[in-house]
GROMACS .gro file of C-alpha atoms in nm:
model
  414
    1UNK     CA    1  12.746  -8.661  11.793
    2UNK     CA    2  12.527  -8.657  11.481
    3UNK     CA    3  12.239  -8.475  11.650
    4UNK     CA    4  12.451  -8.170  11.717
    5UNK     CA    5  12.467  -8.104  11.345
    6UNK     CA    6  12.095  -8.030  11.355
    7UNK     CA    7  12.130  -7.744  11.602
    8UNK     CA    8  12.257  -7.479  11.356
    9UNK     CA    9  11.978  -7.571  11.116
   10UNK     CA   10  11.725  -7.459  11.372
   11UNK     CA   11  11.859  -7.105  11.376
   12UNK     CA   12  11.616  -7.013  11.099
   13UNK     CA   13  11.374  -6.716  11.079
   14UNK     CA   14  11.106  -6.918  11.255
   15UNK     CA   15  11.331  -7.003  11.549
   16UNK     CA   16  11.587  -6.729  11.609
   17UNK     CA   17  11.769  -6.668  11.934
   18UNK     CA   18  11.803  -7.027  12.051
   19UNK     CA   19  12.038  -7.127  12.328
   20UNK     CA   20  12.257  -7.390  12.160
   21UNK     CA   21  12.379  -7.538  12.487
   22UNK     CA   22  12.027  -7.581  12.622
   23UNK     CA   23  11.913  -7.716  12.285
   24UNK     CA   24  12.191  -7.976  12.291
   25UNK     CA   25  12.083  -8.089  12.638
   26UNK     CA   26  11.722  -8.124  12.522
   27UNK     CA   27  11.820  -8.308  12.204
   28UNK     CA   28  12.016  -8.553  12.415
   29UNK     CA   29  11.709  -8.607  12.631
   30UNK     CA   30  11.502  -8.682  12.321
   31UNK     CA   31  11.773  -8.911  12.188
   32UNK     CA   32  11.764  -9.114  12.507
   33UNK     CA   33  11.391  -9.169  12.451
   34UNK     CA   34  11.440  -9.296  12.094
   35UNK     CA   35  11.398  -8.979  11.885
   36UNK     CA   36  11.716  -8.937  11.682
   37UNK     CA   37  11.591  -8.913  11.324
   38UNK     CA   38  11.563  -8.538  11.300
   39UNK     CA   39  11.871  -8.402  11.123
   40UNK     CA   40  11.774  -8.186  10.829
   41UNK     CA   41  11.397  -8.190  10.890
   42UNK     CA   42  11.389  -7.837  11.031
   43UNK     CA   43  11.558  -7.708  10.716
   44UNK     CA   44  11.296  -7.875  10.498
   45UNK     CA   45  11.014  -7.732  10.706
   46UNK     CA   46  11.165  -7.386  10.696
   47UNK     CA   47  11.164  -7.395  10.315
   48UNK     CA   48  10.783  -7.379  10.296
   49UNK     CA   49  10.534  -7.127  10.429
   50UNK     CA   50  10.334  -7.403  10.599
   51UNK     CA   51  10.645  -7.539  10.765
   52UNK     CA   52  10.750  -7.194  10.881
   53UNK     CA   53  10.405  -7.147  11.033
   54UNK     CA   54  10.440  -7.471  11.228
   55UNK     CA   55  10.783  -7.368  11.358
   56UNK     CA   56  10.661  -7.022  11.448
   57UNK     CA   57  10.360  -7.150  11.642
   58UNK     CA   58  10.562  -7.408  11.829
   59UNK     CA   59  10.797  -7.130  11.935
   60UNK     CA   60  10.516  -6.902  12.052
   61UNK     CA   61  10.515  -7.026  12.412
   62UNK     CA   62  10.158  -7.157  12.398
   63UNK     CA   63  10.078  -7.521  12.486
   64UNK     CA   64  10.089  -7.797  12.227
   65UNK     CA   65  10.072  -8.175  12.210
   66UNK     CA   66  10.312  -8.342  11.968
   67UNK     CA   67  10.267  -8.699  11.848
   68UNK     CA   68  10.617  -8.823  11.766
   69UNK     CA   69  10.675  -9.154  11.582
   70UNK     CA   70  10.971  -9.363  11.693
   71UNK     CA   71  11.291  -9.405  11.496
   72UNK     CA   72  11.176  -9.744  11.370
   73UNK     CA   73  10.853  -9.588  11.245
   74UNK     CA   74  11.049  -9.307  11.082
   75UNK     CA   75  11.249  -9.557  10.879
   76UNK     CA   76  10.932  -9.666  10.698
   77UNK     CA   77  10.840  -9.323  10.565
   78UNK     CA   78  10.792  -9.326  10.187
   79UNK     CA   79  11.040  -9.124   9.983
   80UNK     CA   80  10.757  -8.933   9.813
   81UNK     CA   81  10.691  -8.774  10.153
   82UNK     CA   82  11.047  -8.684  10.247
   83UNK     CA   83  11.126  -8.548   9.901
   84UNK     CA   84  10.824  -8.316   9.889
   85UNK     CA   85  10.866  -8.037  10.143
   86UNK     CA   86  10.506  -7.916  10.109
   87UNK     CA   87  10.362  -8.261  10.180
   88UNK     CA   88  10.616  -8.305  10.456
   89UNK     CA   89  10.497  -7.986  10.624
   90UNK     CA   90  10.133  -8.102  10.609
   91UNK     CA   91  10.219  -8.441  10.760
   92UNK     CA   92  10.410  -8.270  11.041
   93UNK     CA   93  10.126  -8.022  11.098
   94UNK     CA   94   9.884  -8.311  11.157
   95UNK     CA   95  10.103  -8.434  11.443
   96UNK     CA   96  10.085  -8.101  11.631
   97UNK     CA   97   9.773  -8.043  11.842
   98UNK     CA   98   9.689  -7.701  11.980
   99UNK     CA   99   9.619  -7.659  12.352
  100UNK     CA  100   9.687  -7.792  12.698
  101UNK     CA  101   9.552  -8.146  12.742
  102UNK     CA  102   9.694  -8.208  13.089
  103UNK     CA  103   9.435  -8.397  13.294
  104UNK     CA  104   9.240  -8.498  12.983
  105UNK     CA  105   9.233  -8.875  12.938
  106UNK     CA  106   8.932  -9.070  12.814
  107UNK     CA  107   8.847  -9.438  12.797
  108UNK     CA  108   8.701  -9.561  12.465
  109UNK     CA  109   8.435  -9.517  12.337
  110UNK     CA  110   8.474  -9.179  12.507
  111UNK     CA  111   8.739  -8.997  12.304
  112UNK     CA  112   8.971  -8.699  12.331
  113UNK     CA  113   8.990  -8.473  12.027
  114UNK     CA  114   9.202  -8.169  11.954
  115UNK     CA  115   9.260  -7.943  11.656
  116UNK     CA  116   9.590  -7.984  11.480
  117UNK     CA  117   9.784  -7.730  11.277
  118UNK     CA  118   9.678  -7.897  10.951
  119UNK     CA  119   9.452  -7.667  10.750
  120UNK     CA  120   9.576  -7.717  10.394
  121UNK     CA  121   9.257  -7.727  10.177
  122UNK     CA  122   9.413  -8.011   9.980
  123UNK     CA  123   9.350  -8.232  10.283
  124UNK     CA  124   9.093  -8.040  10.491
  125UNK     CA  125   8.752  -7.912  10.379
  126UNK     CA  126   8.574  -7.854  10.709
  127UNK     CA  127   8.325  -7.575  10.763
  128UNK     CA  128   8.464  -7.231  10.841
  129UNK     CA  129   8.811  -7.335  10.721
  130UNK     CA  130   8.869  -7.514  11.049
  131UNK     CA  131   9.182  -7.720  11.100
  132UNK     CA  132   9.166  -8.100  11.102
  133UNK     CA  133   9.141  -8.287  11.431
  134UNK     CA  134   9.306  -8.595  11.574
  135UNK     CA  135   9.133  -8.835  11.816
  136UNK     CA  136   9.276  -9.060  12.084
  137UNK     CA  137   9.161  -9.268  12.380
  138UNK     CA  138   9.261  -9.543  12.622
  139UNK     CA  139   9.151  -9.881  12.484
  140UNK     CA  140   9.085 -10.210  12.665
  141UNK     CA  141   9.457 -10.292  12.676
  142UNK     CA  142   9.517  -9.989  12.900
  143UNK     CA  143   9.717  -9.809  12.630
  144UNK     CA  144   9.642  -9.479  12.461
  145UNK     CA  145   9.557  -9.538  12.094
  146UNK     CA  146   9.534  -9.276  11.821
  147UNK     CA  147   9.205  -9.359  11.650
  148UNK     CA  148   9.111  -9.402  11.284
  149UNK     CA  149   9.458  -9.511  11.176
  150UNK     CA  150   9.539  -9.771  10.912
  151UNK     CA  151   9.818  -9.883  11.142
  152UNK     CA  152   9.714  -9.916  11.505
  153UNK     CA  153   9.910  -9.627  11.655
  154UNK     CA  154   9.970  -9.642  12.030
  155UNK     CA  155  10.139  -9.401  12.269
  156UNK     CA  156  10.445  -9.569  12.420
  157UNK     CA  157  10.583  -9.281  12.627
  158UNK     CA  158  10.492  -8.927  12.731
  159UNK     CA  159  10.743  -8.650  12.793
  160UNK     CA  160  10.671  -8.295  12.902
  161UNK     CA  161  10.907  -8.025  12.774
  162UNK     CA  162  10.797  -7.691  12.913
  163UNK     CA  163  10.470  -7.605  12.741
  164UNK     CA  164  10.489  -7.899  12.497
  165UNK     CA  165  10.371  -8.254  12.569
  166UNK     CA  166  10.541  -8.514  12.348
  167UNK     CA  167  10.355  -8.842  12.296
  168UNK     CA  168  10.579  -9.106  12.142
  169UNK     CA  169  10.379  -9.319  11.896
  170UNK     CA  170  10.480  -9.635  11.714
  171UNK     CA  171  10.345  -9.531  11.372
  172UNK     CA  172  10.313  -9.215  11.171
  173UNK     CA  173   9.963  -9.067  11.185
  174UNK     CA  174   9.756  -9.086  10.868
  175UNK     CA  175   9.585  -8.768  10.756
  176UNK     CA  176   9.210  -8.844  10.732
  177UNK     CA  177   9.107  -8.967  10.388
  178UNK     CA  178   8.790  -8.931  10.184
  179UNK     CA  179   8.480  -9.139  10.250
  180UNK     CA  180   8.557  -9.344   9.938
  181UNK     CA  181   8.903  -9.428  10.075
  182UNK     CA  182   8.789  -9.474  10.434
  183UNK     CA  183   8.522  -9.737  10.368
  184UNK     CA  184   8.764 -10.003  10.235
  185UNK     CA  185   8.992  -9.936  10.532
  186UNK     CA  186   8.699  -9.996  10.770
  187UNK     CA  187   8.527 -10.265  10.564
  188UNK     CA  188   8.381 -10.455  10.859
  189UNK     CA  189   8.165 -10.161  10.965
  190UNK     CA  190   8.103  -9.956  10.653
  191UNK     CA  191   8.077 -10.167  10.338
  192UNK     CA  192   7.700 -10.197  10.372
  193UNK     CA  193   7.640  -9.824  10.391
  194UNK     CA  194   7.833  -9.757  10.069
  195UNK     CA  195   7.588  -9.953   9.854
  196UNK     CA  196   7.288  -9.806  10.036
  197UNK     CA  197   7.409  -9.448   9.984
  198UNK     CA  198   7.475  -9.508   9.616
  199UNK     CA  199   7.110  -9.612   9.578
  200UNK     CA  200   6.980  -9.281   9.718
  201UNK     CA  201   6.966  -9.010   9.451
  202UNK     CA  202   6.943  -8.642   9.543
  203UNK     CA  203   6.846  -8.348   9.324
  204UNK     CA  204   7.111  -8.078   9.307
  205UNK     CA  205   7.171  -7.749   9.128
  206UNK     CA  206   7.503  -7.625   8.995
  207UNK     CA  207   7.630  -7.267   8.986
  208UNK     CA  208   7.431  -7.207   8.668
  209UNK     CA  209   7.107  -7.329   8.831
  210UNK     CA  210   7.109  -7.641   8.618
  211UNK     CA  211   6.935  -7.933   8.788
  212UNK     CA  212   7.097  -8.273   8.806
  213UNK     CA  213   7.094  -8.586   9.016
  214UNK     CA  214   7.376  -8.723   9.228
  215UNK     CA  215   7.405  -9.004   9.479
  216UNK     CA  216   7.397  -8.944   9.852
  217UNK     CA  217   7.738  -9.113   9.862
  218UNK     CA  218   7.894  -8.861   9.622
  219UNK     CA  219   7.745  -8.572   9.819
  220UNK     CA  220   7.911  -8.692  10.139
  221UNK     CA  221   8.233  -8.786   9.963
  222UNK     CA  222   8.316  -8.454   9.798
  223UNK     CA  223   8.036  -8.197   9.799
  224UNK     CA  224   7.978  -8.103  10.164
  225UNK     CA  225   8.212  -7.886  10.368
  226UNK     CA  226   8.119  -7.981  10.721
  227UNK     CA  227   7.876  -8.261  10.810
  228UNK     CA  228   7.802  -8.531  11.066
  229UNK     CA  229   7.669  -8.864  10.944
  230UNK     CA  230   7.544  -9.150  11.158
  231UNK     CA  231   7.634  -9.451  10.947
  232UNK     CA  232   7.455  -9.779  11.019
  233UNK     CA  233   7.708 -10.061  11.020
  234UNK     CA  234   7.691 -10.346  10.772
  235UNK     CA  235   7.484 -10.576  10.995
  236UNK     CA  236   7.234 -10.295  11.061
  237UNK     CA  237   7.195 -10.235  10.687
  238UNK     CA  238   7.143 -10.606  10.630
  239UNK     CA  239   6.881 -10.622  10.905
  240UNK     CA  240   6.688 -10.330  10.757
  241UNK     CA  241   6.744 -10.430  10.394
  242UNK     CA  242   6.384 -10.539  10.328
  243UNK     CA  243   6.248 -10.206  10.455
  244UNK     CA  244   6.506 -10.007  10.259
  245UNK     CA  245   6.427 -10.207   9.945
  246UNK     CA  246   6.055 -10.143   9.988
  247UNK     CA  247   6.127  -9.769   9.986
  248UNK     CA  248   6.327  -9.787   9.664
  249UNK     CA  249   6.019  -9.705   9.460
  250UNK     CA  250   5.952  -9.392   9.668
  251UNK     CA  251   6.254  -9.166   9.629
  252UNK     CA  252   6.118  -8.905   9.869
  253UNK     CA  253   6.082  -9.147  10.160
  254UNK     CA  254   6.416  -9.312  10.089
  255UNK     CA  255   6.588  -8.973  10.087
  256UNK     CA  256   6.419  -8.883  10.414
  257UNK     CA  257   6.550  -9.193  10.589
  258UNK     CA  258   6.912  -9.116  10.509
  259UNK     CA  259   6.877  -8.739  10.550
  260UNK     CA  260   6.763  -8.818  10.905
  261UNK     CA  261   7.109  -8.968  10.960
  262UNK     CA  262   7.281  -8.643  10.859
  263UNK     CA  263   7.357  -8.313  11.031
  264UNK     CA  264   7.425  -8.077  10.741
  265UNK     CA  265   7.688  -7.803  10.765
  266UNK     CA  266   7.823  -7.890  11.110
  267UNK     CA  267   8.094  -8.135  11.211
  268UNK     CA  268   7.995  -8.261  11.556
  269UNK     CA  269   8.245  -8.486  11.731
  270UNK     CA  270   8.128  -8.739  11.989
  271UNK     CA  271   8.221  -8.540  12.304
  272UNK     CA  272   7.994  -8.262  12.178
  273UNK     CA  273   7.687  -8.487  12.142
  274UNK     CA  274   7.575  -8.593  12.494
  275UNK     CA  275   7.266  -8.416  12.619
  276UNK     CA  276   7.235  -8.209  12.301
  277UNK     CA  277   6.968  -8.181  12.033
  278UNK     CA  278   7.040  -8.121  11.665
  279UNK     CA  279   6.825  -8.099  11.355
  280UNK     CA  280   6.878  -8.348  11.076
  281UNK     CA  281   6.905  -8.261  10.707
  282UNK     CA  282   6.542  -8.376  10.681
  283UNK     CA  283   6.439  -8.131  10.952
  284UNK     CA  284   6.375  -8.388  11.225
  285UNK     CA  285   6.515  -8.372  11.581
  286UNK     CA  286   6.819  -8.582  11.673
  287UNK     CA  287   6.876  -8.630  12.045
  288UNK     CA  288   7.173  -8.784  12.224
  289UNK     CA  289   7.241  -8.961  12.551
  290UNK     CA  290   7.556  -9.094  12.714
  291UNK     CA  291   7.508  -9.332  13.005
  292UNK     CA  292   7.667  -9.637  13.164
  293UNK     CA  293   7.586  -9.853  12.863
  294UNK     CA  294   7.712  -9.623  12.588
  295UNK     CA  295   7.640  -9.336  12.348
  296UNK     CA  296   7.293  -9.327  12.188
  297UNK     CA  297   7.121  -9.128  11.914
  298UNK     CA  298   6.745  -9.108  11.865
  299UNK     CA  299   6.544  -9.005  11.559
  300UNK     CA  300   6.167  -9.043  11.570
  301UNK     CA  301   6.096  -9.358  11.772
  302UNK     CA  302   6.424  -9.531  11.679
  303UNK     CA  303   6.728  -9.529  11.904
  304UNK     CA  304   7.068  -9.659  11.795
  305UNK     CA  305   7.395  -9.699  11.980
  306UNK     CA  306   7.710  -9.529  11.857
  307UNK     CA  307   7.952  -9.820  11.841
  308UNK     CA  308   8.242  -9.647  11.663
  309UNK     CA  309   8.266  -9.273  11.720
  310UNK     CA  310   8.470  -9.012  11.536
  311UNK     CA  311   8.563  -9.166  11.203
  312UNK     CA  312   8.738  -8.859  11.068
  313UNK     CA  313   8.705  -8.739  10.709
  314UNK     CA  314   8.854  -8.438  10.528
  315UNK     CA  315   8.512  -8.271  10.518
  316UNK     CA  316   8.326  -8.406  10.822
  317UNK     CA  317   8.288  -8.694  11.065
  318UNK     CA  318   8.107  -9.028  11.076
  319UNK     CA  319   7.975  -9.204  11.385
  320UNK     CA  320   7.899  -9.571  11.319
  321UNK     CA  321   7.569  -9.690  11.472
  322UNK     CA  322   7.411 -10.032  11.522
  323UNK     CA  323   7.064  -9.963  11.377
  324UNK     CA  324   6.913  -9.784  11.079
  325UNK     CA  325   6.715  -9.480  11.190
  326UNK     CA  326   6.402  -9.565  10.991
  327UNK     CA  327   6.239  -9.225  11.019
  328UNK     CA  328   6.065  -9.105  10.702
  329UNK     CA  329   5.931  -8.781  10.851
  330UNK     CA  330   6.053  -8.445  10.720
  331UNK     CA  331   6.022  -8.077  10.806
  332UNK     CA  332   6.162  -7.863  10.524
  333UNK     CA  333   6.131  -7.541  10.725
  334UNK     CA  334   6.331  -7.680  11.016
  335UNK     CA  335   6.590  -7.824  10.778
  336UNK     CA  336   6.635  -7.490  10.602
  337UNK     CA  337   6.663  -7.305  10.933
  338UNK     CA  338   6.922  -7.550  11.064
  339UNK     CA  339   7.129  -7.520  10.746
  340UNK     CA  340   7.119  -7.141  10.768
  341UNK     CA  341   7.226  -7.149  11.133
  342UNK     CA  342   7.513  -7.385  11.048
  343UNK     CA  343   7.633  -7.151  10.772
  344UNK     CA  344   7.625  -6.858  11.012
  345UNK     CA  345   7.806  -7.051  11.286
  346UNK     CA  346   8.078  -7.156  11.042
  347UNK     CA  347   8.180  -6.791  10.995
  348UNK     CA  348   8.235  -6.738  11.367
  349UNK     CA  349   8.580  -6.791  11.510
  350UNK     CA  350   8.613  -7.050  11.786
  351UNK     CA  351   8.893  -7.144  12.021
  352UNK     CA  352   9.106  -7.432  11.898
  353UNK     CA  353   9.320  -7.453  12.210
  354UNK     CA  354   9.117  -7.690  12.426
  355UNK     CA  355   8.993  -8.050  12.412
  356UNK     CA  356   8.687  -8.054  12.188
  357UNK     CA  357   8.373  -8.098  12.396
  358UNK     CA  358   8.559  -8.264  12.681
  359UNK     CA  359   8.372  -8.070  12.949
  360UNK     CA  360   8.050  -8.229  12.828
  361UNK     CA  361   8.172  -8.584  12.892
  362UNK     CA  362   8.432  -8.544  13.164
  363UNK     CA  363   8.193  -8.622  13.450
  364UNK     CA  364   7.959  -8.859  13.268
  365UNK     CA  365   7.967  -9.229  13.336
  366UNK     CA  366   8.090  -9.428  13.040
  367UNK     CA  367   8.037  -9.789  12.935
  368UNK     CA  368   8.114 -10.031  13.214
  369UNK     CA  369   8.010  -9.778  13.476
  370UNK     CA  370   8.339  -9.589  13.491
  371UNK     CA  371   8.377  -9.221  13.431
  372UNK     CA  372   8.641  -9.102  13.185
  373UNK     CA  373   8.974  -9.106  13.358
  374UNK     CA  374   9.160  -8.790  13.447
  375UNK     CA  375   9.536  -8.801  13.472
  376UNK     CA  376   9.827  -8.563  13.457
  377UNK     CA  377   9.922  -8.676  13.110
  378UNK     CA  378  10.083  -9.014  13.160
  379UNK     CA  379   9.952  -9.283  12.931
  380UNK     CA  380   9.887  -9.549  13.191
  381UNK     CA  381  10.122  -9.841  13.145
  382UNK     CA  382  10.266  -9.699  12.825
  383UNK     CA  383  10.585  -9.569  12.982
  384UNK     CA  384  10.718  -9.327  13.235
  385UNK     CA  385  10.622  -8.962  13.231
  386UNK     CA  386  10.940  -8.754  13.233
  387UNK     CA  387  10.946  -8.379  13.286
  388UNK     CA  388  11.185  -8.102  13.187
  389UNK     CA  389  11.146  -7.731  13.262
  390UNK     CA  390  11.343  -7.524  13.007
  391UNK     CA  391  11.276  -7.164  12.916
  392UNK     CA  392  11.028  -7.069  12.644
  393UNK     CA  393  11.299  -7.025  12.380
  394UNK     CA  394  11.444  -7.362  12.474
  395UNK     CA  395  11.101  -7.516  12.438
  396UNK     CA  396  11.078  -7.377  12.086
  397UNK     CA  397  11.409  -7.545  12.006
  398UNK     CA  398  11.292  -7.882  12.130
  399UNK     CA  399  10.961  -7.846  11.949
  400UNK     CA  400  11.148  -7.800  11.622
  401UNK     CA  401  11.374  -8.091  11.704
  402UNK     CA  402  11.086  -8.321  11.779
  403UNK     CA  403  10.937  -8.246  11.437
  404UNK     CA  404  11.217  -8.450  11.289
  405UNK     CA  405  11.065  -8.776  11.405
  406UNK     CA  406  10.714  -8.711  11.285
  407UNK     CA  407  10.753  -8.879  10.953
  408UNK     CA  408  10.765  -9.249  11.030
  409UNK     CA  409  10.531  -9.535  10.950
  410UNK     CA  410  10.322  -9.638  10.654
  411UNK     CA  411  10.165  -9.308  10.551
  412UNK     CA  412   9.974  -9.343  10.224
  413UNK     CA  413   9.892  -9.037  10.020
  414UNK     CA  414   9.536  -8.990   9.899
   0.00000   0.00000   0.00000
């Protein structure tokens, strides 16, 4: 059997002491569920420090969620991924989520988010050197979808192997891309905001205290490490275009409008918003409500609905809204205080082993009047939930084996 050849490869420094017989049994179980493309992957991972870290953590006995593309998805992986062990390790790391997510299932637009093992600064520039997240939810078709993917990735089966939950997905997961790359991929919602942000110029200072001007778009695209931006969709920009144009001659007011869409220094995902108050980059309050009709954000006397939450970026998150928050008020003192607090908070360590903000939304009623669902990990009609109960060292073996199928689908490098 071809899979058995992979077993000796797993006896690497990151995964010593494995029970070969138990590993063979577990590999056969994975094979029966369509995960056979793994031979040699463990060796490649073990050749890099990032890959060794992934293997070590998966063997630690703590809970993880693994998103595993099918064999057919694996066949589509570009050769520039498989031939570069460092890139390969980063792609794999983005498929491994830290924590126990049993009983955590949400119906869109409520979302489930967890921190992955991906923290390579080439791909992740969040505040406090935090790892990147992945988001998923049950959509209207009753299936669990991984969100913000160029290919619509759905969970087709869920298998529990000791402390590791394996979600089979039909595409490889794309690592979040820059704002400049994300807008064309989400052109229905975001093309309008790109032009608007390019028209807003901000004064900046470099390390030598030299003043210059840069667009709001460029600031969000590359210059912030940690932010939350409420992006009006294209129709909202079009509806408010006359007002925005009238402010073009007053740079201060135009800046204020878009700064009131921004939380500076803090990446706040949608489950963390309900019932909270934040301060915008202009120093104005932002308040949030989740009720039976949806998620809402208010600035000044304008309330907008969040219609597409958790558009993930390397350096922050975007929530798409259906109105422009036309608030021109500012409070420089409050803005400065909020930025200072965000900088301080970014230096504090936080737990990455639980669903992000889930406790805030778990009991709230979502759109349509239904509360977010709670299950034992099965993805609805996506396939049967099968369960194995090996020892911890056996679990580490399977975790390494499962990594071999993480590289399928149409992943496109930035």
